[in-house]
Amino acid sequence: MLNDRGCDIIIEDDFDLGKISSSGQCFRSREFPDGRFRFIAGERVLYISSLKESRHYHVSCSADEWNNFWMDYFDLSRDYKSIRDSIKTQNEFDREAVRYGSGIRILRQEPWEMLVSFIISQRKSIPAIKTAIEKLAKTAGKPIQTDCEVIYTFPSPKQLLSLSEEELAACGLGYRSGYVRDAAERVASGETDLADIAVYDDKGLFDELVKVRGVGKKVANCICLFGYGRLSMVPEDVWILRAIDEDFNGCNPFPAYGKEAGLVQQYIFYYKKHKGA
DNA sequence: TGGCAGGCCAATT
DNA sequence: AATTGGCCTGCC
């Protein structure tokens, strides 16, 4: 950290590192005992911590890198505060969920990483997902030396394909190994072009993603939301289904939230999972 | 200690 | 179109 000059920045909009990091959308972020948070994107690693003065943060990167890359990663050009105010809440539960979750942002992460990560996520707890992804990165990714640790990049399709069956199995993916390999083959061959489909409309994008084995409705929606910034897409996992059942009388509230329904989903997911804890 | 985990696929009605 | 069993392994 002696070399970590970085720079100080101000973020006016909703921004809560703890909520972002624990809202189940990114699996490689980490909070350090000293309060710093780490995020990884491609070959970039960011260390960020909030300063005493409110809305002020210190970041380990240059102002240029912050402005040109990480602002977009944290979706900071979008005004979440205004969106929260405009959400047509339907009862006390979603009102409280939006309040409770304020500070969450929908990260703009690498589509490929989202594809693999959420294939792995099925029938796995978050700690197990994190363990598997770290093993995958350490086995097939590229080491990056930062000021304080060695990080492994998320493996590219080719890097994943270079692994033997045994190496892949050792990452603890279980029956998902075949899905991940299949996804890597599709992307490496160009059969699925994750960059090309970024221009598709929501339905077109979704339809392309579910062509990949191991990608169903829920996983595809996660990729759309967290990898392509499609804020209207709503992943319905067990927590959301539970909320629909218990807090909305079994009546799905999401269609009524409109073009930011996916963000409301994230607030409700976070609230349902973390409240009372 | 074993049941269960932020689903998906394939086989069956 | 809707329902159901099976799946790999790591965690609590």
GROMACS .gro file of C-alpha atoms in nm, chain A:
model
  277
    1MET     CA    1   0.000   0.000   0.000
    2LEU     CA    2   0.302   0.221   0.004
    3ASN     CA    3   0.256   0.250  -0.366
    4ASP     CA    4  -0.116   0.305  -0.340
    5ARG     CA    5  -0.145   0.672  -0.408
    6GLY     CA    6  -0.474   0.638  -0.588
    7CYS     CA    7  -0.707   0.931  -0.551
    8ASP     CA    8  -1.004   1.057  -0.355
    9ILE     CA    9  -1.346   1.079  -0.513
   10ILE     CA   10  -1.696   1.191  -0.425
   11ILE     CA   11  -2.007   0.987  -0.498
   12GLU     CA   12  -2.330   1.176  -0.457
   13ASP     CA   13  -2.576   0.901  -0.544
   14ASP     CA   14  -2.674   0.585  -0.351
   15PHE     CA   15  -2.357   0.391  -0.282
   16ASP     CA   16  -2.302   0.139  -0.005
   17LEU     CA   17  -2.001  -0.087  -0.046
   18GLY     CA   18  -2.117  -0.341   0.212
   19LYS     CA   19  -2.456  -0.381   0.048
   20ILE     CA   20  -2.310  -0.396  -0.301
   21SER     CA   21  -2.060  -0.659  -0.196
   22SER     CA   22  -2.313  -0.879  -0.015
   23SER     CA   23  -2.608  -0.845  -0.250
   24GLY     CA   24  -2.530  -1.171  -0.427
   25GLN     CA   25  -2.440  -1.030  -0.766
   26CYS     CA   26  -2.061  -1.048  -0.745
   27PHE     CA   27  -1.867  -1.339  -0.603
   28ARG     CA   28  -1.509  -1.214  -0.600
   29SER     CA   29  -1.545  -0.894  -0.401
   30ARG     CA   30  -1.402  -0.890  -0.054
   31GLU     CA   31  -1.410  -0.674   0.254
   32PHE     CA   32  -1.085  -0.642   0.447
   33PRO     CA   33  -1.067  -0.607   0.825
   34ASP     CA   34  -0.955  -0.245   0.785
   35GLY     CA   35  -1.276  -0.160   0.602
   36ARG     CA   36  -1.140  -0.153   0.250
   37PHE     CA   37  -1.331  -0.333  -0.022
   38ARG     CA   38  -1.181  -0.505  -0.321
   39PHE     CA   39  -1.341  -0.552  -0.660
   40ILE     CA   40  -1.199  -0.739  -0.957
   41ALA     CA   41  -1.290  -0.676  -1.319
   42GLY     CA   42  -1.088  -0.837  -1.596
   43GLU     CA   43  -0.726  -0.759  -1.516
   44ARG     CA   44  -0.820  -0.462  -1.302
   45VAL     CA   45  -0.830  -0.470  -0.925
   46LEU     CA   46  -0.982  -0.187  -0.724
   47TYR     CA   47  -0.939  -0.118  -0.356
   48ILE     CA   48  -1.192   0.132  -0.226
   49SER     CA   49  -1.277   0.261   0.118
   50SER     CA   50  -1.510   0.526   0.250
   51LEU     CA   51  -1.353   0.827   0.419
   52LYS     CA   52  -1.468   1.005   0.731
   53GLU     CA   53  -1.643   1.274   0.538
   54SER     CA   54  -1.967   1.141   0.398
   55ARG     CA   55  -1.981   1.057   0.028
   56HIS     CA   56  -1.602   1.074   0.007
   57TYR     CA   57  -1.403   0.766  -0.092
   58HIS     CA   58  -1.046   0.670  -0.153
   59VAL     CA   59  -0.975   0.449  -0.452
   60SER     CA   60  -0.651   0.274  -0.545
   61CYS     CA   61  -0.670   0.373  -0.910
   62SER     CA   62  -0.607   0.696  -1.096
   63ALA     CA   63  -0.881   0.951  -1.152
   64ASP     CA   64  -0.874   0.858  -1.520
   65GLU     CA   65  -0.928   0.491  -1.452
   66TRP     CA   66  -1.204   0.570  -1.207
   67ASN     CA   67  -1.382   0.797  -1.453
   68ASN     CA   68  -1.331   0.581  -1.758
   69PHE     CA   69  -1.384   0.237  -1.615
   70TRP     CA   70  -1.504   0.199  -1.257
   71MET     CA   71  -1.778   0.462  -1.279
   72ASP     CA   72  -1.936   0.248  -1.545
   73TYR     CA   73  -1.871  -0.070  -1.347
   74PHE     CA   74  -2.068   0.074  -1.056
   75ASP     CA   75  -2.332   0.213  -1.291
   76LEU     CA   76  -2.273   0.560  -1.154
   77SER     CA   77  -2.413   0.746  -1.451
   78ARG     CA   78  -2.758   0.628  -1.347
   79ASP     CA   79  -2.945   0.818  -1.078
   80TYR     CA   80  -3.059   0.548  -0.837
   81LYS     CA   81  -3.200   0.797  -0.591
   82SER     CA   82  -3.443   0.926  -0.850
   83ILE     CA   83  -3.529   0.575  -0.956
   84ARG     CA   84  -3.607   0.481  -0.596
   85ASP     CA   85  -3.836   0.780  -0.565
   86SER     CA   86  -4.015   0.687  -0.885
   87ILE     CA   87  -4.075   0.321  -0.800
   88LYS     CA   88  -4.444   0.246  -0.771
   89THR     CA   89  -4.442   0.052  -0.448
   90GLN     CA   90  -4.736  -0.174  -0.380
   91ASN     CA   91  -4.736  -0.233  -0.008
   92GLU     CA   92  -4.541  -0.182   0.312
   93PHE     CA   93  -4.306  -0.467   0.224
   94ASP     CA   94  -4.162  -0.330  -0.098
   95ARG     CA   95  -4.150   0.022   0.046
   96GLU     CA   96  -3.935  -0.109   0.329
   97ALA     CA   97  -3.727  -0.325   0.094
   98VAL     CA   98  -3.637  -0.027  -0.123
   99ARG     CA   99  -3.545   0.177   0.182
  100TYR     CA  100  -3.347  -0.107   0.340
  101GLY     CA  101  -3.156  -0.181   0.020
  102SER     CA  102  -3.074   0.175  -0.076
  103GLY     CA  103  -2.705   0.193  -0.158
  104ILE     CA  104  -2.709  -0.120  -0.369
  105ARG     CA  105  -2.600  -0.076  -0.728
  106ILE     CA  106  -2.639  -0.311  -1.020
  107LEU     CA  107  -2.280  -0.378  -1.121
  108ARG     CA  108  -2.185  -0.390  -1.485
  109GLN     CA  109  -1.973  -0.706  -1.490
  110GLU     CA  110  -1.816  -0.912  -1.768
  111PRO     CA  111  -2.083  -1.117  -1.947
  112TRP     CA  112  -1.854  -1.419  -1.976
  113GLU     CA  113  -1.779  -1.417  -1.605
  114MET     CA  114  -2.150  -1.381  -1.530
  115LEU     CA  115  -2.235  -1.669  -1.761
  116VAL     CA  116  -1.997  -1.908  -1.588
  117SER     CA  117  -2.055  -1.778  -1.236
  118PHE     CA  118  -2.430  -1.816  -1.251
  119ILE     CA  119  -2.410  -2.158  -1.415
  120ILE     CA  120  -2.201  -2.257  -1.114
  121SER     CA  121  -2.444  -2.091  -0.874
  122GLN     CA  122  -2.726  -2.340  -0.925
  123ARG     CA  123  -2.794  -2.551  -0.617
  124LYS     CA  124  -2.500  -2.392  -0.439
  125SER     CA  125  -2.478  -2.161  -0.141
  126ILE     CA  126  -2.295  -1.835  -0.186
  127PRO     CA  127  -1.986  -1.947   0.012
  128ALA     CA  128  -1.968  -2.258  -0.205
  129ILE     CA  129  -2.001  -2.049  -0.520
  130LYS     CA  130  -1.719  -1.824  -0.409
  131THR     CA  131  -1.494  -2.118  -0.326
  132ALA     CA  132  -1.553  -2.278  -0.665
  133ILE     CA  133  -1.489  -1.957  -0.858
  134GLU     CA  134  -1.168  -1.884  -0.667
  135LYS     CA  135  -1.043  -2.236  -0.737
  136LEU     CA  136  -1.128  -2.191  -1.103
  137ALA     CA  137  -0.942  -1.860  -1.117
  138LYS     CA  138  -0.640  -1.995  -0.935
  139THR     CA  139  -0.629  -2.303  -1.157
  140ALA     CA  140  -0.680  -2.138  -1.495
  141GLY     CA  141  -0.655  -1.761  -1.451
  142LYS     CA  142  -0.358  -1.532  -1.475
  143PRO     CA  143  -0.187  -1.406  -1.160
  144ILE     CA  144  -0.185  -1.032  -1.097
  145GLN     CA  145   0.036  -0.884  -0.831
  146THR     CA  146  -0.126  -0.589  -0.656
  147ASP     CA  147   0.026  -0.381  -0.380
  148CYS     CA  148  -0.086  -0.626  -0.114
  149GLU     CA  149  -0.185  -0.960  -0.266
  150VAL     CA  150  -0.187  -1.184  -0.569
  151ILE     CA  151  -0.516  -1.198  -0.758
  152TYR     CA  152  -0.605  -1.445  -1.030
  153THR     CA  153  -0.806  -1.319  -1.324
  154PHE     CA  154  -1.128  -1.490  -1.414
  155PRO     CA  155  -1.029  -1.752  -1.675
  156SER     CA  156  -1.107  -1.688  -2.040
  157PRO     CA  157  -1.292  -1.954  -2.241
  158LYS     CA  158  -0.962  -2.076  -2.384
  159GLN     CA  159  -0.797  -2.086  -2.045
  160LEU     CA  160  -1.087  -2.294  -1.915
  161LEU     CA  161  -1.069  -2.529  -2.210
  162SER     CA  162  -0.700  -2.589  -2.143
  163LEU     CA  163  -0.789  -2.761  -1.815
  164SER     CA  164  -0.803  -3.138  -1.794
  165GLU     CA  165  -1.115  -3.311  -1.667
  166GLU     CA  166  -0.936  -3.375  -1.340
  167GLU     CA  167  -0.831  -3.013  -1.295
  168LEU     CA  168  -1.182  -2.891  -1.366
  169ALA     CA  169  -1.335  -3.150  -1.135
  170ALA     CA  170  -1.098  -3.041  -0.859
  171CYS     CA  171  -1.264  -2.699  -0.865
  172GLY     CA  172  -1.572  -2.852  -0.706
  173LEU     CA  173  -1.821  -2.774  -0.980
  174GLY     CA  174  -1.984  -3.116  -0.956
  175TYR     CA  175  -2.233  -3.187  -1.233
  176ARG     CA  176  -2.193  -2.829  -1.355
  177SER     CA  177  -1.847  -2.904  -1.500
  178GLY     CA  178  -2.002  -3.018  -1.826
  179TYR     CA  179  -2.214  -2.705  -1.846
  180VAL     CA  180  -1.912  -2.481  -1.794
  181ARG     CA  181  -1.707  -2.666  -2.052
  182ASP     CA  182  -1.994  -2.646  -2.298
  183ALA     CA  183  -2.025  -2.273  -2.239
  184ALA     CA  184  -1.652  -2.228  -2.294
  185GLU     CA  185  -1.668  -2.421  -2.619
  186ARG     CA  186  -1.963  -2.221  -2.746
  187VAL     CA  187  -1.798  -1.890  -2.670
  188ALA     CA  188  -1.450  -1.990  -2.786
  189SER     CA  189  -1.587  -2.116  -3.118
  190GLY     CA  190  -1.789  -1.801  -3.170
  191GLU     CA  191  -2.115  -1.995  -3.179
  192THR     CA  192  -2.223  -1.762  -2.903
  193ASP     CA  193  -2.074  -1.414  -2.930
  194LEU     CA  194  -2.128  -1.242  -2.598
  195ALA     CA  195  -2.027  -0.904  -2.741
  196ASP     CA  196  -2.249  -0.925  -3.047
  197ILE     CA  197  -2.561  -1.013  -2.852
  198ALA     CA  198  -2.515  -0.706  -2.634
  199VAL     CA  199  -2.705  -0.507  -2.895
  200TYR     CA  200  -3.004  -0.743  -2.894
  201ASP     CA  201  -3.325  -0.642  -2.723
  202ASP     CA  202  -3.409  -0.802  -2.389
  203LYS     CA  203  -3.593  -1.100  -2.529
  204GLY     CA  204  -3.337  -1.162  -2.803
  205LEU     CA  205  -3.055  -1.154  -2.551
  206PHE     CA  206  -3.238  -1.387  -2.315
  207ASP     CA  207  -3.313  -1.634  -2.594
  208GLU     CA  208  -2.948  -1.647  -2.696
  209LEU     CA  209  -2.832  -1.711  -2.341
  210VAL     CA  210  -3.070  -1.998  -2.269
  211LYS     CA  211  -2.924  -2.180  -2.568
  212VAL     CA  212  -2.624  -2.255  -2.350
  213ARG     CA  213  -2.657  -2.581  -2.160
  214GLY     CA  214  -2.703  -2.524  -1.792
  215VAL     CA  215  -2.855  -2.183  -1.850
  216GLY     CA  216  -3.224  -2.168  -1.766
  217LYS     CA  217  -3.457  -1.882  -1.696
  218LYS     CA  218  -3.313  -1.773  -1.365
  219VAL     CA  219  -2.949  -1.786  -1.471
  220ALA     CA  220  -3.020  -1.611  -1.801
  221ASN     CA  221  -3.193  -1.327  -1.620
  222CYS     CA  222  -2.896  -1.291  -1.384
  223ILE     CA  223  -2.662  -1.260  -1.682
  224CYS     CA  224  -2.889  -1.004  -1.846
  225LEU     CA  225  -2.911  -0.800  -1.527
  226PHE     CA  226  -2.557  -0.819  -1.393
  227GLY     CA  227  -2.364  -0.865  -1.717
  228TYR     CA  228  -2.557  -0.652  -1.962
  229GLY     CA  229  -2.712  -0.390  -1.738
  230ARG     CA  230  -3.065  -0.487  -1.831
  231LEU     CA  231  -3.241  -0.337  -1.533
  232SER     CA  232  -3.581  -0.461  -1.636
  233MET     CA  233  -3.488  -0.830  -1.616
  234VAL     CA  234  -3.597  -1.011  -1.301
  235PRO     CA  235  -3.420  -1.329  -1.183
  236GLU     CA  236  -3.669  -1.527  -0.976
  237ASP     CA  237  -3.476  -1.733  -0.726
  238VAL     CA  238  -3.610  -1.906  -0.416
  239TRP     CA  239  -3.592  -1.586  -0.210
  240ILE     CA  240  -3.792  -1.389  -0.462
  241LEU     CA  241  -4.046  -1.669  -0.498
  242ARG     CA  242  -4.072  -1.677  -0.121
  243ALA     CA  243  -4.132  -1.302  -0.113
  244ILE     CA  244  -4.400  -1.325  -0.383
  245ASP     CA  245  -4.569  -1.599  -0.185
  246GLU     CA  246  -4.538  -1.452   0.163
  247ASP     CA  247  -4.539  -1.077   0.106
  248PHE     CA  248  -4.749  -1.024  -0.207
  249ASN     CA  249  -5.019  -1.288  -0.155
  250GLY     CA  250  -4.875  -1.499  -0.435
  251CYS     CA  251  -4.929  -1.219  -0.684
  252ASN     CA  252  -4.611  -1.138  -0.879
  253PRO     CA  253  -4.546  -0.765  -0.828
  254PHE     CA  254  -4.259  -0.728  -1.074
  255PRO     CA  255  -4.439  -0.659  -1.403
  256ALA     CA  256  -4.584  -0.347  -1.243
  257TYR     CA  257  -4.239  -0.209  -1.157
  258GLY     CA  258  -4.168  -0.144  -1.522
  259LYS     CA  259  -3.826  -0.084  -1.672
  260GLU     CA  260  -3.637  -0.094  -1.344
  261ALA     CA  261  -3.803  -0.411  -1.212
  262GLY     CA  262  -3.468  -0.587  -1.192
  263LEU     CA  263  -3.337  -0.327  -0.953
  264VAL     CA  264  -3.647  -0.361  -0.736
  265GLN     CA  265  -3.586  -0.735  -0.746
  266GLN     CA  266  -3.240  -0.673  -0.605
  267TYR     CA  267  -3.376  -0.458  -0.323
  268ILE     CA  268  -3.637  -0.719  -0.236
  269PHE     CA  269  -3.388  -1.004  -0.260
  270TYR     CA  270  -3.147  -0.825  -0.028
  271TYR     CA  271  -3.419  -0.730   0.219
  272LYS     CA  272  -3.578  -1.074   0.224
  273LYS     CA  273  -3.244  -1.238   0.282
  274HIS     CA  274  -3.078  -0.996   0.525
  275LYS     CA  275  -3.354  -0.843   0.734
  276GLY     CA  276  -3.366  -0.955   1.092
  277ALA     CA  277  -3.013  -1.081   1.069
   0.00000   0.00000   0.00000
